[in-house]
Short mmCIF file of C-alpha atoms and ligand atoms in Angstrom, two decimals:
data_model
loop_
_atom_site.label_atom_id
_atom_site.label_comp_id
_atom_site.label_asym_id
_atom_site.label_seq_id
_atom_site.Cartn_x
_atom_site.Cartn_y
_atom_site.Cartn_z
CA UNK M 1 53.36 -29.53 -19.68
CA UNK M 2 51.60 -27.25 -22.20
CA UNK M 3 53.21 -24.58 -24.13
CA UNK M 4 51.79 -21.69 -25.82
CA UNK M 5 50.80 -23.49 -28.89
CA UNK M 6 49.16 -26.32 -26.99
CA UNK M 7 51.56 -28.91 -28.49
CA UNK M 8 52.28 -31.63 -25.95
CA UNK M 9 55.10 -34.20 -25.72
CA UNK M 10 53.95 -37.51 -26.89
CA UNK M 11 51.10 -36.16 -29.09
CA UNK M 12 50.25 -38.26 -32.21
CA UNK M 13 50.82 -37.03 -35.59
CA UNK M 14 46.99 -36.45 -35.91
CA UNK M 15 47.04 -34.27 -32.75
CA UNK M 16 49.94 -32.28 -33.90
CA UNK M 17 48.60 -31.54 -37.38
CA UNK M 18 45.33 -30.57 -35.65
CA UNK M 19 46.99 -28.22 -33.42
CA UNK M 20 49.00 -26.65 -36.26
CA UNK M 21 45.78 -26.03 -38.31
CA UNK M 22 44.36 -24.08 -35.28
CA UNK M 23 47.67 -22.32 -34.91
CA UNK M 24 47.45 -21.23 -38.50
CA UNK M 25 43.88 -19.77 -37.73
CA UNK M 26 42.12 -22.60 -39.90
CA UNK M 27 38.72 -23.41 -38.82
CA UNK M 28 37.75 -26.90 -37.78
CA UNK M 29 34.59 -28.19 -39.42
CA UNK M 30 32.28 -30.95 -38.34
CA UNK M 31 33.69 -33.91 -40.11
CA UNK M 32 37.37 -33.07 -39.61
CA UNK M 33 39.44 -35.23 -37.39
CA UNK M 34 39.60 -33.70 -33.84
CA UNK M 35 40.94 -34.84 -30.36
CA UNK M 36 38.04 -36.45 -28.26
CA UNK M 37 38.81 -33.75 -25.64
CA UNK M 38 38.22 -30.97 -28.16
CA UNK M 39 34.93 -32.46 -29.15
CA UNK M 40 33.76 -32.99 -25.64
CA UNK M 41 34.81 -29.59 -24.33
CA UNK M 42 32.75 -28.03 -27.10
CA UNK M 43 29.68 -30.19 -26.66
CA UNK M 44 29.63 -29.14 -23.07
CA UNK M 45 30.29 -25.39 -23.61
CA UNK M 46 27.85 -25.21 -26.67
CA UNK M 47 25.10 -27.04 -24.96
CA UNK M 48 25.45 -24.97 -21.81
CA UNK M 49 25.16 -21.86 -23.80
CA UNK M 50 22.20 -23.10 -25.69
CA UNK M 51 20.53 -24.16 -22.27
CA UNK M 52 21.35 -20.46 -21.01
CA UNK M 53 19.43 -19.09 -24.02
CA UNK M 54 16.54 -21.19 -23.33
CA UNK M 55 16.35 -20.72 -19.61
CA UNK M 56 16.92 -17.07 -20.04
CA UNK M 57 13.58 -16.78 -21.51
CA UNK M 58 11.99 -17.71 -18.26
CA UNK M 59 12.93 -14.65 -16.14
CA UNK M 60 11.75 -12.42 -19.03
CA UNK M 61 8.62 -14.41 -19.75
CA UNK M 62 7.69 -13.49 -16.27
CA UNK M 63 6.86 -9.94 -17.35
CA UNK M 64 5.28 -10.41 -20.76
CA UNK M 65 1.64 -10.05 -19.46
CA UNK M 66 2.62 -7.09 -17.06
CA UNK M 67 4.88 -5.02 -19.56
CA UNK M 68 3.71 -1.47 -19.13
CA UNK M 69 2.62 -0.73 -22.78
CA UNK M 70 1.66 -2.50 -25.87
CA UNK M 71 4.96 -1.44 -27.35
CA UNK M 72 6.89 -2.81 -24.54
CA UNK M 73 5.02 -6.00 -24.69
CA UNK M 74 5.79 -6.50 -28.36
CA UNK M 75 9.53 -5.71 -27.93
CA UNK M 76 9.85 -8.15 -25.00
CA UNK M 77 8.12 -10.87 -26.98
CA UNK M 78 10.41 -10.18 -29.96
CA UNK M 79 13.50 -10.48 -27.69
CA UNK M 80 12.38 -13.55 -26.01
CA UNK M 81 11.73 -15.12 -29.46
CA UNK M 82 15.21 -14.16 -30.48
CA UNK M 83 16.51 -16.01 -27.43
CA UNK M 84 14.60 -19.05 -28.46
CA UNK M 85 16.39 -18.80 -31.77
CA UNK M 86 19.78 -18.45 -30.16
CA UNK M 87 19.10 -21.62 -28.31
CA UNK M 88 18.24 -23.46 -31.55
CA UNK M 89 21.32 -22.10 -33.37
CA UNK M 90 23.47 -23.40 -30.47
CA UNK M 91 21.75 -26.79 -30.28
CA UNK M 92 22.24 -27.27 -34.00
CA UNK M 93 25.97 -26.37 -33.62
CA UNK M 94 26.36 -28.94 -30.84
CA UNK M 95 24.59 -31.57 -32.82
CA UNK M 96 27.20 -31.36 -35.56
CA UNK M 97 29.55 -32.89 -32.88
CA UNK M 98 27.34 -35.95 -32.54
CA UNK M 99 25.28 -34.52 -29.46
CA UNK M 100 21.70 -35.57 -29.68
CA UNK M 101 19.13 -32.96 -29.09
CA UNK M 102 17.06 -35.14 -26.93
CA UNK M 103 19.91 -36.02 -24.75
CA UNK M 104 20.81 -32.43 -24.29
CA UNK M 105 17.21 -31.67 -23.29
CA UNK M 106 17.20 -34.59 -20.92
CA UNK M 107 20.59 -33.34 -19.27
CA UNK M 108 18.92 -29.93 -18.73
CA UNK M 109 15.81 -31.29 -17.25
CA UNK M 110 17.41 -33.69 -14.72
CA UNK M 111 19.99 -31.28 -13.65
CA UNK M 112 23.14 -32.69 -15.12
CA UNK M 113 23.76 -29.83 -17.35
CA UNK M 114 24.60 -26.51 -16.35
CA UNK M 115 23.35 -23.03 -17.63
CA UNK M 116 24.35 -19.35 -16.80
CA UNK M 117 23.47 -18.97 -13.04
CA UNK M 118 22.46 -15.33 -13.85
CA UNK M 119 18.97 -16.79 -14.73
CA UNK M 120 18.62 -18.05 -11.25
CA UNK M 121 17.75 -14.68 -10.01
CA UNK M 122 14.23 -13.51 -9.85
CA UNK M 123 12.71 -10.60 -12.00
CA UNK M 124 10.99 -8.58 -9.04
CA UNK M 125 10.14 -5.51 -10.87
CA UNK M 126 9.82 -4.04 -14.45
CA UNK M 127 13.08 -2.37 -14.10
CA UNK M 128 14.69 -5.74 -13.93
CA UNK M 129 13.69 -6.05 -17.34
CA UNK M 130 15.68 -3.00 -18.32
CA UNK M 131 18.67 -4.24 -16.19
CA UNK M 132 18.78 -7.66 -17.93
CA UNK M 133 18.69 -6.16 -21.28
CA UNK M 134 21.31 -3.60 -20.53
CA UNK M 135 23.79 -5.68 -18.25
CA UNK M 136 22.97 -9.31 -19.01
CA UNK M 137 22.72 -8.96 -22.66
CA UNK M 138 25.55 -6.48 -22.61
CA UNK M 139 27.84 -9.03 -20.83
CA UNK M 140 26.63 -11.72 -23.12
CA UNK M 141 27.65 -9.41 -26.13
CA UNK M 142 31.00 -9.06 -24.81
CA UNK M 143 31.54 -12.76 -24.42
CA UNK M 144 30.08 -13.74 -27.66
CA UNK M 145 31.72 -11.27 -29.85
CA UNK M 146 35.01 -12.97 -28.65
CA UNK M 147 33.53 -16.43 -29.57
CA UNK M 148 32.90 -15.33 -33.16
CA UNK M 149 36.48 -16.09 -33.70
CA UNK M 150 36.27 -19.58 -32.01
CA UNK M 151 38.19 -22.31 -34.03
CA UNK M 152 34.98 -24.46 -34.45
CA UNK M 153 33.28 -23.38 -37.66
CA UNK M 154 29.53 -24.18 -36.72
CA UNK M 155 30.01 -22.49 -33.28
CA UNK M 156 31.65 -19.27 -34.74
CA UNK M 157 28.92 -18.91 -37.31
CA UNK M 158 26.14 -19.43 -34.72
CA UNK M 159 27.90 -16.64 -32.59
CA UNK M 160 28.11 -14.20 -35.57
CA UNK M 161 24.34 -14.63 -36.02
CA UNK M 162 23.66 -14.22 -32.45
CA UNK M 163 25.71 -11.11 -32.24
CA UNK M 164 23.95 -9.34 -35.04
CA UNK M 165 20.74 -9.82 -32.98
CA UNK M 166 21.87 -8.99 -29.50
CA UNK M 167 22.49 -5.32 -30.07
CA UNK M 168 18.68 -4.55 -30.05
CA UNK M 169 18.34 -6.52 -26.67
CA UNK M 170 20.87 -4.43 -25.02
CA UNK M 171 19.58 -1.08 -26.46
CA UNK M 172 15.92 -1.90 -25.51
CA UNK M 173 17.08 -2.62 -21.93
CA UNK M 174 19.01 0.61 -21.74
CA UNK M 175 16.04 2.55 -22.95
CA UNK M 176 13.75 0.98 -20.31
CA UNK M 177 16.36 2.16 -17.70
CA UNK M 178 16.67 5.50 -19.25
CA UNK M 179 12.88 6.13 -19.12
CA UNK M 180 12.77 4.99 -15.47
CA UNK M 181 15.81 6.88 -14.45
CA UNK M 182 14.34 10.06 -15.93
CA UNK M 183 10.88 9.60 -14.51
CA UNK M 184 9.53 10.05 -10.99
CA UNK M 185 11.67 9.65 -8.08
CA UNK M 186 9.94 6.18 -7.42
CA UNK M 187 10.78 5.14 -10.85
CA UNK M 188 14.36 6.15 -10.56
CA UNK M 189 14.57 4.31 -7.29
CA UNK M 190 13.25 1.09 -9.15
CA UNK M 191 15.92 1.55 -11.72
CA UNK M 192 18.68 1.98 -8.98
CA UNK M 193 17.30 -1.25 -7.12
CA UNK M 194 17.44 -3.08 -10.25
CA UNK M 195 21.06 -2.02 -10.98
CA UNK M 196 21.97 -2.93 -7.27
CA UNK M 197 20.80 -6.46 -7.83
CA UNK M 198 22.04 -7.27 -11.28
CA UNK M 199 25.38 -5.73 -11.17
CA UNK M 200 27.24 -8.48 -9.19
CA UNK M 201 25.63 -11.29 -10.99
CA UNK M 202 26.54 -9.74 -14.34
CA UNK M 203 30.21 -9.43 -13.33
CA UNK M 204 29.99 -13.11 -12.56
CA UNK M 205 28.72 -14.06 -15.89
CA UNK M 206 32.38 -13.95 -17.12
CA UNK M 207 33.20 -16.88 -14.85
CA UNK M 208 36.07 -17.27 -12.22
CA UNK M 209 39.25 -15.17 -12.13
CA UNK M 210 41.71 -16.49 -14.56
CA UNK M 211 43.87 -17.64 -11.73
CA UNK M 212 41.10 -20.01 -10.71
CA UNK M 213 39.85 -21.03 -14.08
CA UNK M 214 40.33 -24.78 -14.55
CA UNK M 215 40.19 -25.29 -18.30
CA UNK M 216 41.39 -22.00 -19.39
CA UNK M 217 44.98 -22.69 -20.78
CA UNK M 218 44.03 -25.60 -22.94
CA UNK M 219 40.88 -24.01 -24.21
CA UNK M 220 42.95 -20.96 -25.11
CA UNK M 221 45.43 -23.16 -27.07
CA UNK M 222 42.50 -24.78 -29.00
CA UNK M 223 41.06 -21.47 -29.48
CA UNK M 224 37.70 -22.48 -28.01
CA UNK M 225 38.30 -19.57 -25.83
CA UNK M 226 40.06 -16.46 -27.36
CA UNK M 227 40.22 -13.99 -24.46
CA UNK M 228 40.39 -14.74 -20.63
CA UNK M 229 37.49 -14.21 -18.30
CA UNK M 230 39.24 -11.20 -16.43
CA UNK M 231 40.06 -9.53 -19.74
CA UNK M 232 36.32 -9.83 -20.84
CA UNK M 233 35.04 -8.78 -17.60
CA UNK M 234 37.40 -5.67 -17.49
CA UNK M 235 36.06 -4.71 -20.95
CA UNK M 236 32.45 -4.99 -19.80
CA UNK M 237 33.15 -2.78 -16.79
CA UNK M 238 34.87 -0.18 -18.67
CA UNK M 239 31.97 0.06 -21.02
CA UNK M 240 29.24 0.01 -18.46
CA UNK M 241 30.36 2.37 -15.84
CA UNK M 242 30.03 5.37 -18.00
CA UNK M 243 26.60 4.23 -19.08
CA UNK M 244 25.45 4.12 -15.51
CA UNK M 245 26.85 7.58 -15.07
CA UNK M 246 24.69 8.75 -17.91
CA UNK M 247 21.69 7.57 -16.31
CA UNK M 248 22.57 9.14 -13.10
CA UNK M 249 22.45 5.90 -11.28
CA UNK M 250 25.32 4.61 -9.01
CA UNK M 251 27.15 1.14 -9.39
CA UNK M 252 26.82 -0.58 -6.07
CA UNK M 253 30.31 -0.91 -5.36
CA UNK M 254 32.01 1.40 -2.80
CA UNK M 255 35.59 0.33 -3.97
CA UNK M 256 34.99 1.25 -7.64
CA UNK M 257 37.69 3.65 -8.74
CA UNK M 258 39.16 4.96 -11.97
CA UNK M 259 42.78 4.20 -12.52
CA UNK M 260 44.33 7.07 -14.56
CA UNK M 261 47.51 5.07 -15.40
CA UNK M 262 45.92 2.02 -16.75
CA UNK M 263 42.83 3.74 -18.10
CA UNK M 264 40.61 1.02 -16.56
CA UNK M 265 37.93 1.05 -13.75
CA UNK M 266 38.94 -1.18 -10.85
CA UNK M 267 36.09 -2.82 -8.87
CA UNK M 268 35.97 -4.37 -5.39
CA UNK M 269 36.20 -8.03 -4.58
CA UNK M 270 33.47 -10.23 -6.26
CA UNK M 271 31.37 -12.39 -3.90
CA UNK M 272 32.54 -15.78 -5.28
CA UNK M 273 30.87 -17.69 -2.37
CA UNK M 274 27.57 -16.44 -3.54
CA UNK M 275 28.58 -17.45 -7.14
CA UNK M 276 29.30 -20.96 -5.96
CA UNK M 277 26.16 -21.23 -4.01
CA UNK M 278 24.03 -20.18 -7.12
CA UNK M 279 25.88 -22.40 -9.35
CA UNK M 280 25.35 -25.47 -7.11
CA UNK M 281 22.20 -24.83 -5.28
CA UNK M 282 20.23 -23.25 -8.06
CA UNK M 283 19.93 -19.84 -6.55
CA UNK M 284 16.80 -18.13 -5.49
CA UNK M 285 14.64 -19.69 -8.28
CA UNK M 286 16.86 -22.31 -9.70
CA UNK M 287 14.43 -25.10 -8.93
CA UNK M 288 11.56 -23.14 -10.38
CA UNK M 289 13.35 -22.65 -13.71
CA UNK M 290 13.88 -26.40 -14.27
CA UNK M 291 10.44 -27.35 -13.00
CA UNK M 292 8.98 -24.64 -15.54
CA UNK M 293 11.26 -26.03 -18.41
CA UNK M 294 10.31 -29.68 -17.69
CA UNK M 295 6.72 -28.91 -17.58
CA UNK M 296 6.78 -27.08 -20.89
CA UNK M 297 8.50 -30.05 -22.37
CA UNK M 298 5.98 -32.53 -20.92
CA UNK M 299 3.03 -30.68 -21.86
CA UNK M 300 4.24 -30.26 -25.37
CA UNK M 301 4.94 -34.02 -25.80
CA UNK M 302 1.55 -34.67 -27.35
CA UNK M 303 2.13 -32.05 -30.00
CA UNK M 304 5.50 -33.45 -31.00
CA UNK M 305 4.14 -36.99 -31.08
CA UNK M 306 0.96 -36.00 -33.07
CA UNK M 307 3.01 -33.99 -35.55
CA UNK M 308 5.28 -37.00 -36.04
CA UNK M 309 2.40 -39.46 -36.51
CA UNK M 310 0.72 -37.12 -38.84
CA UNK M 311 3.89 -36.70 -41.08
CA UNK M 312 4.18 -40.60 -40.93
CA UNK M 313 0.65 -41.01 -42.04
CA UNK M 314 0.98 -38.58 -44.96
CA UNK M 315 4.26 -40.25 -46.08
CA UNK M 316 2.55 -43.57 -46.22
CA UNK M 317 -0.51 -42.24 -48.15
CA UNK M 318 1.87 -40.85 -50.56
CA UNK M 319 3.71 -44.02 -50.89
CA UNK M 320 0.23 -45.95 -51.31
CA UNK M 321 -0.80 -43.45 -54.01
CA UNK M 322 2.62 -43.81 -55.87
CA UNK M 323 2.28 -47.60 -55.91
CA UNK M 324 -1.29 -47.52 -57.39
CA UNK J 1 31.89 -40.40 -50.69
CA UNK J 2 29.83 -40.74 -47.46
CA UNK J 3 26.19 -40.22 -46.89
CA UNK J 4 25.77 -37.73 -43.96
CA UNK J 5 24.69 -34.23 -43.27
CA UNK J 6 26.78 -31.29 -44.47
CA UNK J 7 27.63 -30.08 -41.00
CA UNK J 8 27.83 -33.51 -39.30
CA UNK J 9 27.39 -35.80 -37.55
CA UNK J 10 30.63 -37.47 -38.14
CA UNK J 11 29.08 -41.11 -37.50
CA UNK J 12 26.10 -42.43 -38.91
CA UNK J 13 22.95 -44.40 -37.86
CA UNK J 14 20.66 -43.99 -35.01
CA UNK J 15 22.28 -42.66 -31.84
CA UNK J 16 20.13 -44.12 -29.22
CA UNK J 17 18.00 -47.21 -28.95
CA UNK J 18 14.26 -47.23 -28.24
CA UNK J 19 11.26 -45.53 -30.03
CA UNK J 20 12.15 -42.45 -32.16
CA UNK J 21 10.47 -39.39 -30.77
CA UNK J 22 13.05 -36.82 -32.08
CA UNK J 23 11.77 -35.03 -35.24
CA UNK J 24 14.23 -35.54 -38.12
CA UNK J 25 16.88 -32.91 -38.82
CA UNK J 26 16.68 -30.66 -41.90
CA UNK J 27 19.42 -28.32 -43.40
CA UNK J 28 18.06 -24.85 -44.14
CA UNK J 29 19.24 -22.71 -47.28
CA UNK J 30 18.06 -19.29 -47.61
CA UNK J 31 18.16 -16.81 -50.62
CA UNK J 32 18.72 -13.48 -48.92
CA UNK J 33 18.11 -11.40 -52.00
CA UNK J 34 16.86 -11.95 -55.72
CA UNK J 35 19.87 -12.43 -57.66
CA UNK J 36 21.85 -14.48 -55.13
CA UNK J 37 22.02 -18.24 -54.71
CA UNK J 38 20.61 -19.88 -51.68
CA UNK J 39 23.18 -20.31 -48.82
CA UNK J 40 23.30 -22.70 -46.06
CA UNK J 41 22.20 -21.00 -42.82
CA UNK J 42 22.02 -23.87 -40.35
CA UNK J 43 19.77 -26.78 -39.30
CA UNK J 44 16.64 -27.62 -37.37
CA UNK J 45 14.22 -30.44 -36.42
CA UNK J 46 10.67 -30.73 -37.92
CA UNK J 47 8.33 -33.61 -38.41
CA UNK J 48 7.96 -32.97 -42.01
CA UNK J 49 8.96 -30.63 -45.02
CA UNK J 50 6.09 -28.22 -44.54
CA UNK J 51 6.90 -27.68 -40.82
CA UNK J 52 10.43 -27.46 -41.58
CA UNK J 53 9.78 -24.46 -43.87
CA UNK J 54 7.64 -22.82 -41.26
CA UNK J 55 10.22 -23.42 -38.51
CA UNK J 56 13.06 -22.12 -40.83
CA UNK J 57 10.95 -18.95 -41.43
CA UNK J 58 10.76 -18.40 -37.65
CA UNK J 59 14.30 -19.43 -36.74
CA UNK J 60 16.35 -18.00 -39.63
CA UNK J 61 14.28 -15.06 -41.25
CA UNK J 62 12.85 -13.16 -38.48
CA UNK J 63 14.55 -9.95 -39.84
CA UNK J 64 13.75 -10.08 -43.58
CA UNK J 65 16.89 -12.19 -44.09
CA UNK J 66 15.29 -14.30 -46.75
CA UNK J 67 13.38 -14.17 -50.08
CA UNK J 68 13.18 -17.96 -50.43
CA UNK J 69 13.86 -20.93 -48.25
CA UNK J 70 14.95 -24.50 -49.14
CA UNK J 71 14.89 -27.34 -46.70
CA UNK J 72 16.54 -30.59 -47.29
CA UNK J 73 16.51 -33.64 -45.02
CA UNK J 74 20.04 -33.75 -43.39
CA UNK J 75 20.13 -37.54 -43.95
CA UNK J 76 19.87 -36.99 -47.76
CA UNK J 77 22.85 -34.77 -48.19
CA UNK J 78 25.97 -36.63 -49.57
CA UNK J 79 29.25 -35.17 -48.64
CA UNK J 80 32.68 -35.82 -49.64
CA UNK J 81 34.87 -37.15 -46.88
CA UNK J 82 37.42 -34.95 -45.24
CA UNK J 83 39.90 -37.94 -45.29
CA UNK J 84 40.03 -37.90 -49.15
CA UNK J 85 40.34 -34.24 -49.47
CA UNK J 86 43.77 -34.73 -50.84
CA UNK J 87 43.02 -37.07 -53.43
CA UNK J 88 39.74 -35.60 -54.33
CA UNK J 89 41.01 -32.21 -55.00
CA UNK J 90 44.43 -33.23 -56.14
CA UNK J 91 43.76 -33.31 -59.91
CA UNK J 92 43.25 -29.45 -59.71
CA UNK J 93 46.71 -28.95 -58.19
CA UNK J 94 48.95 -29.23 -61.26
CA UNK J 95 46.94 -27.38 -63.72
CA UNK J 96 48.16 -23.95 -63.14
CA UNK J 97 47.34 -23.29 -66.88
CA UNK J 98 43.68 -23.07 -65.95
CA UNK J 99 44.37 -19.69 -64.16
CA UNK J 100 44.75 -16.56 -66.22
CA UNK J 101 47.90 -15.56 -64.46
CA UNK J 102 49.75 -18.38 -66.01
CA UNK J 103 49.87 -16.48 -69.28
CA UNK J 104 52.13 -13.50 -69.79
CA UNK J 105 50.57 -10.64 -71.78
CA UNK J 106 52.72 -7.38 -72.41
CA UNK J 107 51.59 -4.32 -70.39
CA UNK J 108 50.97 -2.65 -73.67
CA UNK J 109 48.03 -4.86 -74.53
CA UNK J 110 45.18 -3.58 -72.75
CA UNK J 111 41.66 -4.67 -71.84
CA UNK J 112 42.78 -8.36 -71.28
FE1 LIG F 1 20.72 -14.56 -26.64
FE1 LIG F 2 19.86 -11.51 -25.82
#
């Protein structure tokens, strides 16, 4: 049985000291003693998070050549480059826990590793790029701000860096939506269509309801997770509904109501069957995403090998020169 | 003392058998402004020092966060071991007289 502090009967002195450290809000650093479960949970979570950043570049990359102006193209490229950076910060954080980069990459490519199922939806129109920035990056920010207080130092530091960069992502997305919503009726229609398709998946980004969340209580005790899925989801809903109102777009949920008493919006039931399908079956474009990642990796192999061979040749030349 | 990277890993040596294709790991330090010292910002993989600097620029200084970058092979970093933390830092514990608050100076005496 787990109590609030996560201390369990029969725990070793090391485990108790570890938990006490976390309860005191002390950060855990790479070479500190940690329970194997803590390490494994972090490696899984951080690498999944890294994969999401990397796979997340693909739906947006789909629009780089078709962005409606040079400005939008430059902005989109900058955002995608940021996401690559986010992936790298996170892979580095996982590597401090003895995870190997190549093994993480392999796990993604052969389908063993998960990533956020939001990226298994297609980007059908330019408005989707707006909706992604506004809703997907918006939801990511809510999640990531909470993770800045994670008990594992390198993960928390990566999150801080990422949060600083995310704000531009959300704002550029909202601006795209605003231009469309204030444009021609067809453009506004496009914006509404994108909101209709991305709203549900964005809510699912926070994961299952607390009552169905498998690892939640232990991860809370370890402070790997600081706030519950439902709690974070509610914050996102309360933030986003007024933003949609400003755009004069409607949230695609007939059950959406404002609860005067609690001061929160209430949403209708979330389609978890779809969520399960997308997580397991890869969604409309899941297979494509992994195929694209794998191809990029394989086609870049000669570059990685050549760079390594070049570095080795130069190292040997230098050693020879020194010996002469 | 143990020879390993500042942020990990906690065990040493190659992690997998077979030919090595993974680029070595580098720790990155950035001076954000003239007048400040270089600060550790993270790590990255690169085939050599030059590429490590290039990659560090792209990964860690996309928004003018840096005036200067250092890269150090992670394997070259020698770190104190957390297990010896007690012993290693112990000698400082009982020397409170190294702190200014150890000495009492009357309120009437100013500028000290
Ligand atoms: Fe990101
Ligand atoms: Fe982002």
